[in-house]
Structure formats: C-alpha cells, structure tokens
PDB file of C-alpha atoms in Angstrom:
ATOM      1  CA  UNK A  16     106.551 113.247 108.688  1.00 58.00           C
ATOM      2  CA  UNK A  17     103.991 112.393 111.312  1.00 57.00           C
ATOM      3  CA  UNK A  18     104.723 109.034 112.848  1.00 63.00           C
ATOM      4  CA  UNK A  19     101.663 107.019 113.844  1.00 59.00           C
ATOM      5  CA  UNK A  20     101.316 105.890 117.432  1.00 58.00           C
ATOM      6  CA  UNK A  21     102.804 102.486 118.089  1.00 53.00           C
ATOM      7  CA  UNK A  22     100.686 101.545 121.106  1.00 58.00           C
ATOM      8  CA  UNK A  23      97.930  99.943 119.030  1.00 63.00           C
ATOM      9  CA  UNK A  24      98.876  96.989 116.851  1.00 71.00           C
ATOM     10  CA  UNK A  25      96.856  96.512 113.656  1.00 71.00           C
ATOM     11  CA  UNK A  26      95.069  93.171 113.903  1.00 77.00           C
ATOM     12  CA  UNK A  27      94.262  91.625 110.542  1.00 82.00           C
ATOM     13  CA  UNK A  28      90.950  89.788 110.420  1.00 86.00           C
ATOM     14  CA  UNK A  29      92.303  87.377 107.830  1.00 87.00           C
ATOM     15  CA  UNK A  30      95.918  86.791 106.838  1.00 89.00           C
ATOM     16  CA  UNK A  31      95.375  84.090 104.205  1.00 92.00           C
ATOM     17  CA  UNK A  32      94.517  85.171 100.669  1.00 94.00           C
ATOM     18  CA  UNK A  33      91.072  84.399  99.289  1.00 95.00           C
ATOM     19  CA  UNK A  34      91.333  81.650  96.685  1.00 95.00           C
ATOM     20  CA  UNK A  35      89.047  81.261  93.701  1.00 96.00           C
ATOM     21  CA  UNK A  36      86.423  78.532  93.926  1.00 96.00           C
ATOM     22  CA  UNK A  37      87.579  75.261  92.265  1.00 95.00           C
ATOM     23  CA  UNK A  38      91.050  76.656  91.552  1.00 95.00           C
ATOM     24  CA  UNK A  39      92.457  73.541  93.227  1.00 94.00           C
ATOM     25  CA  UNK A  40      90.648  71.284  90.726  1.00 96.00           C
ATOM     26  CA  UNK A  41      91.850  72.642  87.365  1.00 96.00           C
ATOM     27  CA  UNK A  42      95.097  74.205  86.210  1.00 96.00           C
ATOM     28  CA  UNK A  43      93.221  76.561  83.866  1.00 97.00           C
ATOM     29  CA  UNK A  44      91.336  78.104  86.811  1.00 96.00           C
ATOM     30  CA  UNK A  45      93.876  80.400  88.481  1.00 96.00           C
ATOM     31  CA  UNK A  46      93.904  81.102  92.240  1.00 96.00           C
ATOM     32  CA  UNK A  47      93.195  84.844  91.810  1.00 96.00           C
ATOM     33  CA  UNK A  48      89.928  85.750  93.519  1.00 96.00           C
ATOM     34  CA  UNK A  49      86.809  85.999  91.345  1.00 96.00           C
ATOM     35  CA  UNK A  50      83.345  86.344  92.814  1.00 96.00           C
ATOM     36  CA  UNK A  51      81.183  83.268  92.082  1.00 96.00           C
ATOM     37  CA  UNK A  52      78.071  84.261  90.145  1.00 96.00           C
ATOM     38  CA  UNK A  53      76.341  80.938  89.468  1.00 96.00           C
ATOM     39  CA  UNK A  54      72.727  80.453  90.567  1.00 97.00           C
ATOM     40  CA  UNK A  55      73.534  77.207  92.398  1.00 96.00           C
ATOM     41  CA  UNK A  56      77.030  78.066  93.635  1.00 96.00           C
ATOM     42  CA  UNK A  57      77.518  76.876  97.225  1.00 96.00           C
ATOM     43  CA  UNK A  58      80.268  79.462  97.746  1.00 96.00           C
ATOM     44  CA  UNK A  59      78.008  82.336  96.693  1.00 96.00           C
ATOM     45  CA  UNK A  60      75.219  80.965  98.910  1.00 96.00           C
ATOM     46  CA  UNK A  61      77.730  80.729 101.828  1.00 96.00           C
ATOM     47  CA  UNK A  62      77.178  77.097 102.739  1.00 96.00           C
ATOM     48  CA  UNK A  63      79.070  75.703 105.716  1.00 96.00           C
ATOM     49  CA  UNK A  64      82.414  74.131 104.855  1.00 95.00           C
ATOM     50  CA  UNK A  65      82.795  75.940 101.522  1.00 94.00           C
ATOM     51  CA  UNK A  66      85.396  78.476 100.460  1.00 93.00           C
ATOM     52  CA  UNK A  67      84.997  81.813 102.221  1.00 94.00           C
ATOM     53  CA  UNK A  68      84.090  84.841 100.117  1.00 94.00           C
ATOM     54  CA  UNK A  69      85.835  88.146 100.534  1.00 92.00           C
ATOM     55  CA  UNK A  70      83.706  91.076 101.655  1.00 91.00           C
ATOM     56  CA  UNK A  71      84.049  94.493 103.249  1.00 86.00           C
ATOM     57  CA  UNK A  72      83.973  93.053 106.774  1.00 86.00           C
ATOM     58  CA  UNK A  73      87.543  91.766 106.378  1.00 88.00           C
ATOM     59  CA  UNK A  74      88.927  95.324 105.969  1.00 79.00           C
ATOM     60  CA  UNK A  75      91.116  96.962 108.608  1.00 73.00           C
ATOM     61  CA  UNK A  76      90.197 100.178 110.374  1.00 70.00           C
ATOM     62  CA  UNK A  77      91.690 103.376 108.984  1.00 69.00           C
ATOM     63  CA  UNK A  78      91.305 106.851 110.430  1.00 84.00           C
ATOM     64  CA  UNK A  79      90.831 109.200 107.475  1.00 89.00           C
ATOM     65  CA  UNK A  80      89.548 112.756 107.476  1.00 92.00           C
ATOM     66  CA  UNK A  81      88.253 114.171 104.182  1.00 94.00           C
ATOM     67  CA  UNK A  82      89.595 117.676 103.588  1.00 94.00           C
ATOM     68  CA  UNK A  83      87.985 120.252 101.275  1.00 95.00           C
ATOM     69  CA  UNK A  84      90.143 123.310 101.987  1.00 94.00           C
ATOM     70  CA  UNK A  85      93.267 124.460 103.801  1.00 94.00           C
ATOM     71  CA  UNK A  86      91.312 125.607 106.866  1.00 94.00           C
ATOM     72  CA  UNK A  87      90.026 122.063 107.534  1.00 93.00           C
ATOM     73  CA  UNK A  88      93.630 120.883 107.974  1.00 92.00           C
ATOM     74  CA  UNK A  89      93.829 122.919 111.180  1.00 91.00           C
ATOM     75  CA  UNK A  90      91.486 120.385 112.821  1.00 90.00           C
ATOM     76  CA  UNK A  91      94.105 117.662 112.345  1.00 90.00           C
ATOM     77  CA  UNK A  92      96.977 119.715 113.747  1.00 89.00           C
ATOM     78  CA  UNK A  93      96.797 118.119 117.208  1.00 89.00           C
ATOM     79  CA  UNK A  94      95.728 114.677 115.921  1.00 87.00           C
ATOM     80  CA  UNK A  95      98.271 114.156 113.141  1.00 83.00           C
ATOM     81  CA  UNK A  96      99.582 110.926 114.689  1.00 82.00           C
ATOM     82  CA  UNK A  97      96.195 109.185 114.718  1.00 83.00           C
ATOM     83  CA  UNK A  98      94.372 110.652 111.710  1.00 88.00           C
ATOM     84  CA  UNK A  99      95.507 111.232 108.161  1.00 88.00           C
ATOM     85  CA  UNK A 100      94.014 113.651 105.635  1.00 92.00           C
ATOM     86  CA  UNK A 101      92.422 112.684 102.346  1.00 93.00           C
ATOM     87  CA  UNK A 102      91.695 115.378  99.770  1.00 94.00           C
ATOM     88  CA  UNK A 103      88.114 115.275  98.476  1.00 95.00           C
ATOM     89  CA  UNK A 104      87.622 114.134  94.863  1.00 94.00           C
ATOM     90  CA  UNK A 105      86.160 117.404  93.558  1.00 94.00           C
ATOM     91  CA  UNK A 106      89.022 119.709  94.580  1.00 93.00           C
ATOM     92  CA  UNK A 107      90.906 121.551  91.817  1.00 93.00           C
ATOM     93  CA  UNK A 108      94.629 121.183  91.140  1.00 92.00           C
ATOM     94  CA  UNK A 109      95.397 124.689  92.435  1.00 92.00           C
ATOM     95  CA  UNK A 110      93.742 124.050  95.818  1.00 93.00           C
ATOM     96  CA  UNK A 111      95.267 120.553  96.026  1.00 93.00           C
ATOM     97  CA  UNK A 112      98.749 122.060  95.832  1.00 93.00           C
ATOM     98  CA  UNK A 113      97.884 124.510  98.621  1.00 94.00           C
ATOM     99  CA  UNK A 114      96.485 121.727 100.812  1.00 94.00           C
ATOM    100  CA  UNK A 115      99.515 119.472 100.276  1.00 94.00           C
ATOM    101  CA  UNK A 116     101.874 122.375 100.991  1.00 94.00           C
ATOM    102  CA  UNK A 117     100.102 123.302 104.246  1.00 94.00           C
ATOM    103  CA  UNK A 118      99.894 119.642 105.303  1.00 93.00           C
ATOM    104  CA  UNK A 119     103.670 119.334 104.940  1.00 92.00           C
ATOM    105  CA  UNK A 120     104.090 122.372 107.211  1.00 92.00           C
ATOM    106  CA  UNK A 121     101.724 120.924 109.822  1.00 91.00           C
ATOM    107  CA  UNK A 122     103.311 117.453 109.529  1.00 90.00           C
ATOM    108  CA  UNK A 123     100.037 115.796 108.441  1.00 91.00           C
ATOM    109  CA  UNK A 124     100.038 112.710 106.204  1.00 89.00           C
ATOM    110  CA  UNK A 125      97.920 113.089 103.037  1.00 91.00           C
ATOM    111  CA  UNK A 126      96.900 109.769 101.480  1.00 90.00           C
ATOM    112  CA  UNK A 127      96.184 111.020  97.950  1.00 90.00           C
ATOM    113  CA  UNK A 128      98.618 113.911  97.631  1.00 87.00           C
ATOM    114  CA  UNK A 129      99.717 112.905  94.111  1.00 89.00           C
ATOM    115  CA  UNK A 130      96.196 112.333  92.740  1.00 85.00           C
ATOM    116  CA  UNK A 131      95.731 115.069  90.120  1.00 81.00           C
ATOM    117  CA  UNK A 132      99.302 116.321  90.106  1.00 74.00           C
ATOM    118  CA  UNK A 133     100.610 113.303  88.186  1.00 62.00           C
ATOM    119  CA  UNK A 134      98.050 113.508  85.362  1.00 58.00           C
ATOM    120  CA  UNK A 135      98.675 117.252  84.949  1.00 58.00           C
ATOM    121  CA  UNK A 136     102.456 116.832  84.634  1.00 59.00           C
ATOM    122  CA  UNK A 137     102.069 114.154  81.916  1.00 57.00           C
ATOM    123  CA  UNK A 138     100.202 116.500  79.598  1.00 59.00           C
TER     124      UNK A 138
END
C-alpha cells in the first residue's frame, strides 16, 4: 500500500465535539449535534459568546482525485503518496473492478473501492 508522506502533520481546526444547544440544561436534550432552526435562536444567528455551530470550514484538507477510467490512474502513479483516487459515482461495477485492480498494481489508495461491490455480492 502507498504510505502517505509523514512530513506534514494534519492540523485539526477543532478537536472538541460540537454540542447541541441547551443540552447542558435538560437531560432529555442529548449532546448529539442538531442544527438550531428557531427564528430567534442566538446560536443560529451566531451571537458572540454562544455555542459554536459546525460548518464546512472546520473540515480538514484531503487530496482526492476523481477517476473515471483506468487510464486516469496513470496520472497518480508518481503522486500516490500525496493523492488518493476516488471512483466517480456513475461508473459501472465492471469498470470499478478494473480500476481497483489496476490501482492495487500501481500502489494507489482508492477511498471507495468497496462501493458497489458490496451491494452486488449481497444479491
């Protein structure tokens, strides 16, 4: 398997979990995150001093390359330690198997290599 480079440490933008608004007040309100939807909610309106809301800006950077066929894997041959391949959503099962097979030969990590293969084996 391709081992990612270790020179760059992944820095998380937030380590603490996002807690649900007013989960500290009542036992019936669990801590699992739910987006506040009230018209007057200070959390939804992002007032200073209120609970922080989760959003896409807290995500970490990932280097993915969307692959549609076997030939596109050749691009990642020299960059397999930095980038990983992700098979596009509209690729058939037959081509997915070919892509996964070739990626194993080239030592490229595929993030969704089991996507359609699992559902096909169940049937």
